[in-house]
Amino acid sequence: MNIEEYLEKFKDIIPFNFQLIIGGPNSNAIIRDKKLISNENREGKKYPIYDEEDFQDPTVEYVPINEIDMQLELAIQCAHSHYLKWENKPESTNKETTEFEVNILNEKSNNKLGLLHLNLTEAGDISKIFCIYYNEDMTHQIIQSIFYKYDEETKKVVPFECLEYIFNNVKEGLEESVSFHKEDDVLKCISISKQRLKNHANDGIIFSDKEVKEKQEFFSRYYNESPVKNISVCDITNYIINKDFNYKFEKLEELNRQLHYLSIRNDSEYVNTRQDYNRIKEEITYIKDPKNDIFGNFYGEYIGNTVIKLGSKLILFVETLKDGYHYFTSVDITDTNAFNVDILHERKGGASYYQAIKNSDKNPKFKTKIENDEEILIPLGENITEEEKNYFELFKSYCQGSFDAIEKKRKQILSLYEHSNNKRKKKAIGKITNN
């Protein structure tokens, strides 16, 4: 798919923006104090409380705004004629849960133009955003969801974003979509799919191979610039594969924590404690042995994976990094229950999948290097073989260019932050203010 051409279809999306005001007419009195920064109060905001017993010289005490009620006001702007239908409209902060939800409808109230859902912390900081933008006939929609994760160590907020462009192709009876997944404004995953039109209200909460088999076309690539240590934001298919490659590290961390706990434990049942200690040590030794790690025998260090549905075939490309080169190893995971997972995303009945990984040829199918934001095919041997070229062309037929190049082109064509509508630029996502 040509992503640039696909995004051109969304020029008719109707944009809206919002402004969240904290403190009402007294918002200018709010100041920031870095010492007060926390998960509940992510900017360290505080508000003056005056003791007016001494009228001539009142004393003032600044109180963190997550400890008091602060007035809230959410304003929606949309140039298209519209009507606002509020589902939830809190008037102040400092609630156990503070959520705004509003539908933006057309003037006749018979069609949606958009939807906005906000979750706030006790201090009124936005912790989650969910937006849907439509065109007038609702054949095109953009869905944006952002989760703002607070890091206790750095005291910074990291955004995790998914931005999906969906085209309901009624003429052909298909739903086409391209989604972009970002962590801290860095593109981590791109997914492309095409499937028959369906009612998503009937979707289950448990993922399975059936979800992938329903798609006529499917491509999803997760890519990290360095070896993957923590699972990042991505498509559910990539997430499940990432869990496989991260299991060893996560399990070793868990076992080492258990060892530490046992080593400092003052327990009269010393024999049981010693037995547990020895059992854990044996399990650590087993996991560390390379021959017991079917996900650790690929060439280079794991940096990502790509899942491609090609006809009835389901292909997994394992992407690894070594000496600055990217290596792609192909594994046929058709009918292996690779994506049959429970609600905790733990695989069910995956013996054939693990066997496919174990028996796969670990020799890479092709090799690339990124130069000037483009992925260049590099020969595995002296010259590029026909097989290497075919695998590379299959890979690039879905997703041309590197992630950096795709992100730059996407912003040039259409960005959710600046929709082009009737040749006028409009800001499409709002801001939060208190002064």
Coordinates of N, CA, C and O in Angstrom, one line a residue, residues 79-156:
A79 N -15.4 24.4 13.2 CA -15.9 25.4 12.2 C -17.2 24.9 11.5 O -17.9 25.7 11.0
H80 N -17.4 23.6 11.5 CA -18.5 23.0 10.8 C -19.8 23.2 11.7 O -19.7 23.2 12.9
S81 N -20.9 23.5 11.2 CA -22.1 23.6 11.9 C -22.4 22.4 12.8 O -22.4 21.3 12.2
H82 N -22.5 22.5 14.1 CA -22.6 21.4 14.9 C -23.4 21.6 16.2 O -23.8 22.7 16.5
Y83 N -23.6 20.4 16.9 CA -24.3 20.4 18.2 C -23.5 19.5 19.1 O -23.0 18.5 18.7
L84 N -23.4 20.0 20.4 CA -22.6 19.2 21.3 C -23.6 18.4 22.2 O -24.5 19.0 22.8
K85 N -23.3 17.1 22.3 CA -24.1 16.3 23.2 C -23.2 15.7 24.3 O -22.4 14.9 24.0
W86 N -23.3 16.3 25.5 CA -22.5 15.9 26.6 C -22.9 14.6 27.2 O -24.1 14.5 27.7
E87 N -22.1 13.7 27.4 CA -22.4 12.4 28.1 C -21.9 12.6 29.6 O -22.4 12.0 30.5
N88 N -20.8 13.3 29.7 CA -20.2 13.5 31.1 C -19.5 14.9 31.1 O -18.7 15.1 30.2
K89 N -19.9 15.7 32.0 CA -19.3 17.1 32.1 C -19.1 17.5 33.5 O -19.8 18.3 34.1
P90 N -18.0 17.1 34.1 CA -17.7 17.4 35.5 C -17.4 18.9 35.7 O -16.9 19.5 34.7
E91 N -17.7 19.5 36.8 CA -17.6 20.9 37.0 C -16.3 21.2 37.8 O -15.8 22.4 37.8
S92 N -15.7 20.2 38.5 CA -14.5 20.5 39.2 C -13.6 19.2 39.3 O -14.0 18.1 39.0
T93 N -12.4 19.5 39.8 CA -11.4 18.4 39.9 C -11.5 17.7 41.3 O -12.5 17.9 42.0
N94 N -10.5 16.9 41.6 CA -10.4 16.3 43.0 C -11.5 15.3 43.2 O -12.0 15.1 44.3
K95 N -11.9 14.6 42.1 CA -12.8 13.5 42.2 C -12.0 12.2 42.1 O -10.9 12.2 41.6
E96 N -12.6 11.1 42.5 CA -12.0 9.8 42.4 C -11.7 9.5 40.9 O -10.7 9.0 40.5
T97 N -12.7 9.8 40.1 CA -12.5 9.7 38.6 C -13.1 10.9 38.0 O -14.2 11.3 38.3
T98 N -12.3 11.6 37.2 CA -12.8 12.8 36.5 C -12.7 12.6 35.0 O -11.6 12.4 34.5
E99 N -13.8 12.5 34.3 CA -13.9 12.2 32.9 C -14.8 13.1 32.2 O -15.9 13.4 32.6
F100 N -14.4 13.6 31.0 CA -15.2 14.4 30.1 C -15.5 13.5 28.9 O -14.7 12.7 28.4
E101 N -16.8 13.5 28.5 CA -17.1 12.8 27.2 C -18.2 13.6 26.5 O -19.2 14.0 27.1
V102 N -17.9 13.9 25.2 CA -18.8 14.7 24.4 C -18.9 14.2 23.0 O -17.8 13.9 22.4
N103 N -20.0 14.2 22.4 CA -20.2 13.8 21.0 C -20.4 15.1 20.3 O -21.2 16.0 20.7
I104 N -19.7 15.3 19.1 CA -19.9 16.4 18.3 C -20.8 15.9 17.1 O -20.4 15.1 16.3
L105 N -22.0 16.4 17.0 CA -23.0 16.0 16.0 C -23.2 17.1 15.0 O -22.9 18.3 15.2
N106 N -23.8 16.7 13.8 CA -24.1 17.7 12.8 C -25.3 18.5 13.3 O -25.9 18.2 14.3
E107 N -25.7 19.5 12.6 CA -26.7 20.4 13.1 C -28.1 19.7 13.3 O -28.8 20.1 14.2
K108 N -28.3 18.7 12.5 CA -29.6 18.0 12.6 C -29.5 16.9 13.6 O -30.5 16.2 13.9
S109 N -28.3 16.7 14.2 CA -28.1 15.7 15.2 C -28.3 14.2 14.7 O -28.7 13.4 15.5
N110 N -28.2 14.0 13.4 CA -28.4 12.7 12.9 C -27.1 12.0 12.4 O -27.2 10.9 11.9
N111 N -26.0 12.7 12.6 CA -24.7 12.2 12.2 C -23.6 12.7 13.1 O -23.7 13.8 13.6
K112 N -22.7 11.8 13.4 CA -21.6 12.2 14.3 C -20.5 12.9 13.4 O -20.2 12.4 12.3
L113 N -20.0 14.0 14.0 CA -18.8 14.6 13.4 C -17.5 14.3 14.2 O -16.4 14.3 13.6
G114 N -17.7 13.9 15.4 CA -16.5 13.5 16.2 C -16.9 13.1 17.6 O -18.1 13.3 18.1
L115 N -15.9 12.7 18.4 CA -16.1 12.3 19.8 C -14.9 12.7 20.5 O -13.7 12.5 20.0
L116 N -15.0 13.1 21.8 CA -13.9 13.4 22.6 C -14.1 12.9 24.0 O -15.2 13.1 24.6
H117 N -13.1 12.1 24.5 CA -13.2 11.6 25.8 C -11.8 11.9 26.5 O -10.8 11.5 26.0
L118 N -11.9 12.5 27.7 CA -10.7 12.8 28.5 C -10.8 12.2 29.8 O -11.8 12.2 30.5
N119 N -9.7 11.7 30.3 CA -9.5 11.3 31.7 C -8.5 12.2 32.4 O -7.5 12.5 31.8
L120 N -8.8 12.7 33.6 CA -7.9 13.6 34.3 C -7.4 13.1 35.6 O -8.1 12.2 36.2
T121 N -6.3 13.6 36.0 CA -5.8 13.2 37.3 C -6.5 14.1 38.3 O -7.3 15.0 38.0
E122 N -6.2 13.9 39.6 CA -6.8 14.7 40.7 C -6.5 16.2 40.5 O -7.3 17.1 41.0
A123 N -5.4 16.5 39.9 CA -5.0 18.0 39.7 C -5.6 18.5 38.4 O -5.3 19.7 38.0
G124 N -6.2 17.7 37.6 CA -6.8 18.1 36.3 C -5.8 17.9 35.1 O -6.1 18.4 34.0
D125 N -4.7 17.2 35.3 CA -3.8 16.9 34.2 C -4.5 15.8 33.4 O -5.1 14.9 33.9
I126 N -4.3 15.9 32.0 CA -4.9 14.9 31.2 C -4.1 13.6 31.2 O -2.9 13.6 31.0
S127 N -4.7 12.5 31.6 CA -4.0 11.2 31.6 C -4.3 10.4 30.4 O -3.5 9.5 30.1
K128 N -5.5 10.6 29.9 CA -5.9 9.8 28.7 C -6.7 10.7 27.7 O -7.5 11.5 28.2
I129 N -6.5 10.5 26.4 CA -7.3 11.2 25.4 C -7.8 10.1 24.4 O -7.0 9.3 24.0
F130 N -9.0 10.2 24.1 CA -9.6 9.4 23.1 C -10.4 10.3 22.2 O -11.4 10.9 22.6
C131 N -10.1 10.4 20.9 CA -10.8 11.2 20.0 C -11.2 10.4 18.7 O -10.4 9.6 18.3
I132 N -12.3 10.7 18.1 CA -12.7 10.2 16.8 C -13.1 11.4 16.0 O -13.8 12.3 16.4
Y133 N -12.5 11.5 14.8 CA -12.9 12.5 13.8 C -13.5 11.8 12.6 O -12.9 10.8 12.1
Y134 N -14.6 12.4 12.1 CA -15.3 11.8 10.9 C -15.3 12.8 9.8 O -15.2 14.0 10.0
N135 N -15.6 12.3 8.5 CA -16.1 13.2 7.5 C -17.6 13.3 7.5 O -18.2 12.6 8.4
E136 N -18.2 14.0 6.6 CA -19.7 14.3 6.7 C -20.5 13.0 6.5 O -21.5 12.8 7.2
D137 N -20.1 12.1 5.6 CA -20.9 10.9 5.4 C -20.3 9.7 6.2 O -20.8 8.6 6.0
M138 N -19.4 9.9 7.1 CA -18.8 8.9 8.0 C -18.2 7.7 7.3 O -18.1 6.6 7.9
T139 N -17.7 7.9 6.1 CA -16.9 6.9 5.5 C -15.5 6.9 5.9 O -14.8 5.9 5.8
H140 N -15.0 8.1 6.3 CA -13.6 8.2 6.8 C -13.6 8.6 8.2 O -14.4 9.4 8.7
Q141 N -12.7 8.0 9.0 CA -12.6 8.4 10.4 C -11.1 8.3 10.8 O -10.4 7.4 10.3
I142 N -10.7 9.1 11.7 CA -9.4 9.1 12.4 C -9.6 8.8 13.9 O -10.4 9.6 14.5
I143 N -9.0 7.8 14.4 CA -9.1 7.5 15.8 C -7.8 7.8 16.5 O -6.8 7.3 16.0
Q144 N -7.8 8.6 17.5 CA -6.6 8.9 18.2 C -6.7 8.5 19.7 O -7.7 9.0 20.3
S145 N -5.8 7.7 20.2 CA -5.8 7.5 21.7 C -4.4 7.7 22.2 O -3.5 7.3 21.6
I146 N -4.4 8.4 23.3 CA -3.1 8.7 23.9 C -3.2 8.4 25.4 O -4.1 8.9 26.1
F147 N -2.2 7.7 25.9 CA -2.1 7.4 27.3 C -0.8 8.1 27.8 O 0.2 7.8 27.3
Y148 N -1.0 8.9 28.8 CA 0.2 9.7 29.3 C 0.7 9.0 30.6 O 0.0 9.0 31.6
K149 N 1.8 8.3 30.5 CA 2.4 7.5 31.6 C 3.4 8.4 32.4 O 4.3 8.9 31.9
Y150 N 3.2 8.4 33.7 CA 4.0 9.2 34.6 C 5.2 8.3 35.1 O 4.9 7.2 35.6
D151 N 6.4 8.8 34.9 CA 7.6 8.0 35.4 C 8.0 8.6 36.7 O 8.4 9.7 36.9
E152 N 7.9 7.7 37.7 CA 8.3 8.1 39.1 C 9.7 8.6 39.2 O 10.0 9.5 40.0
E153 N 10.6 7.9 38.5 CA 12.1 8.2 38.7 C 12.4 9.5 38.0 O 13.1 10.4 38.6
T154 N 12.0 9.7 36.8 CA 12.4 11.0 36.1 C 11.4 12.1 36.3 O 11.7 13.3 36.0
K155 N 10.2 11.8 36.9 CA 9.2 12.8 37.1 C 8.7 13.4 35.8 O 8.4 14.6 35.8
K156 N 8.8 12.6 34.8 CA 8.3 13.1 33.4 C 7.1 12.3 33.0 O 6.9 11.1 33.4

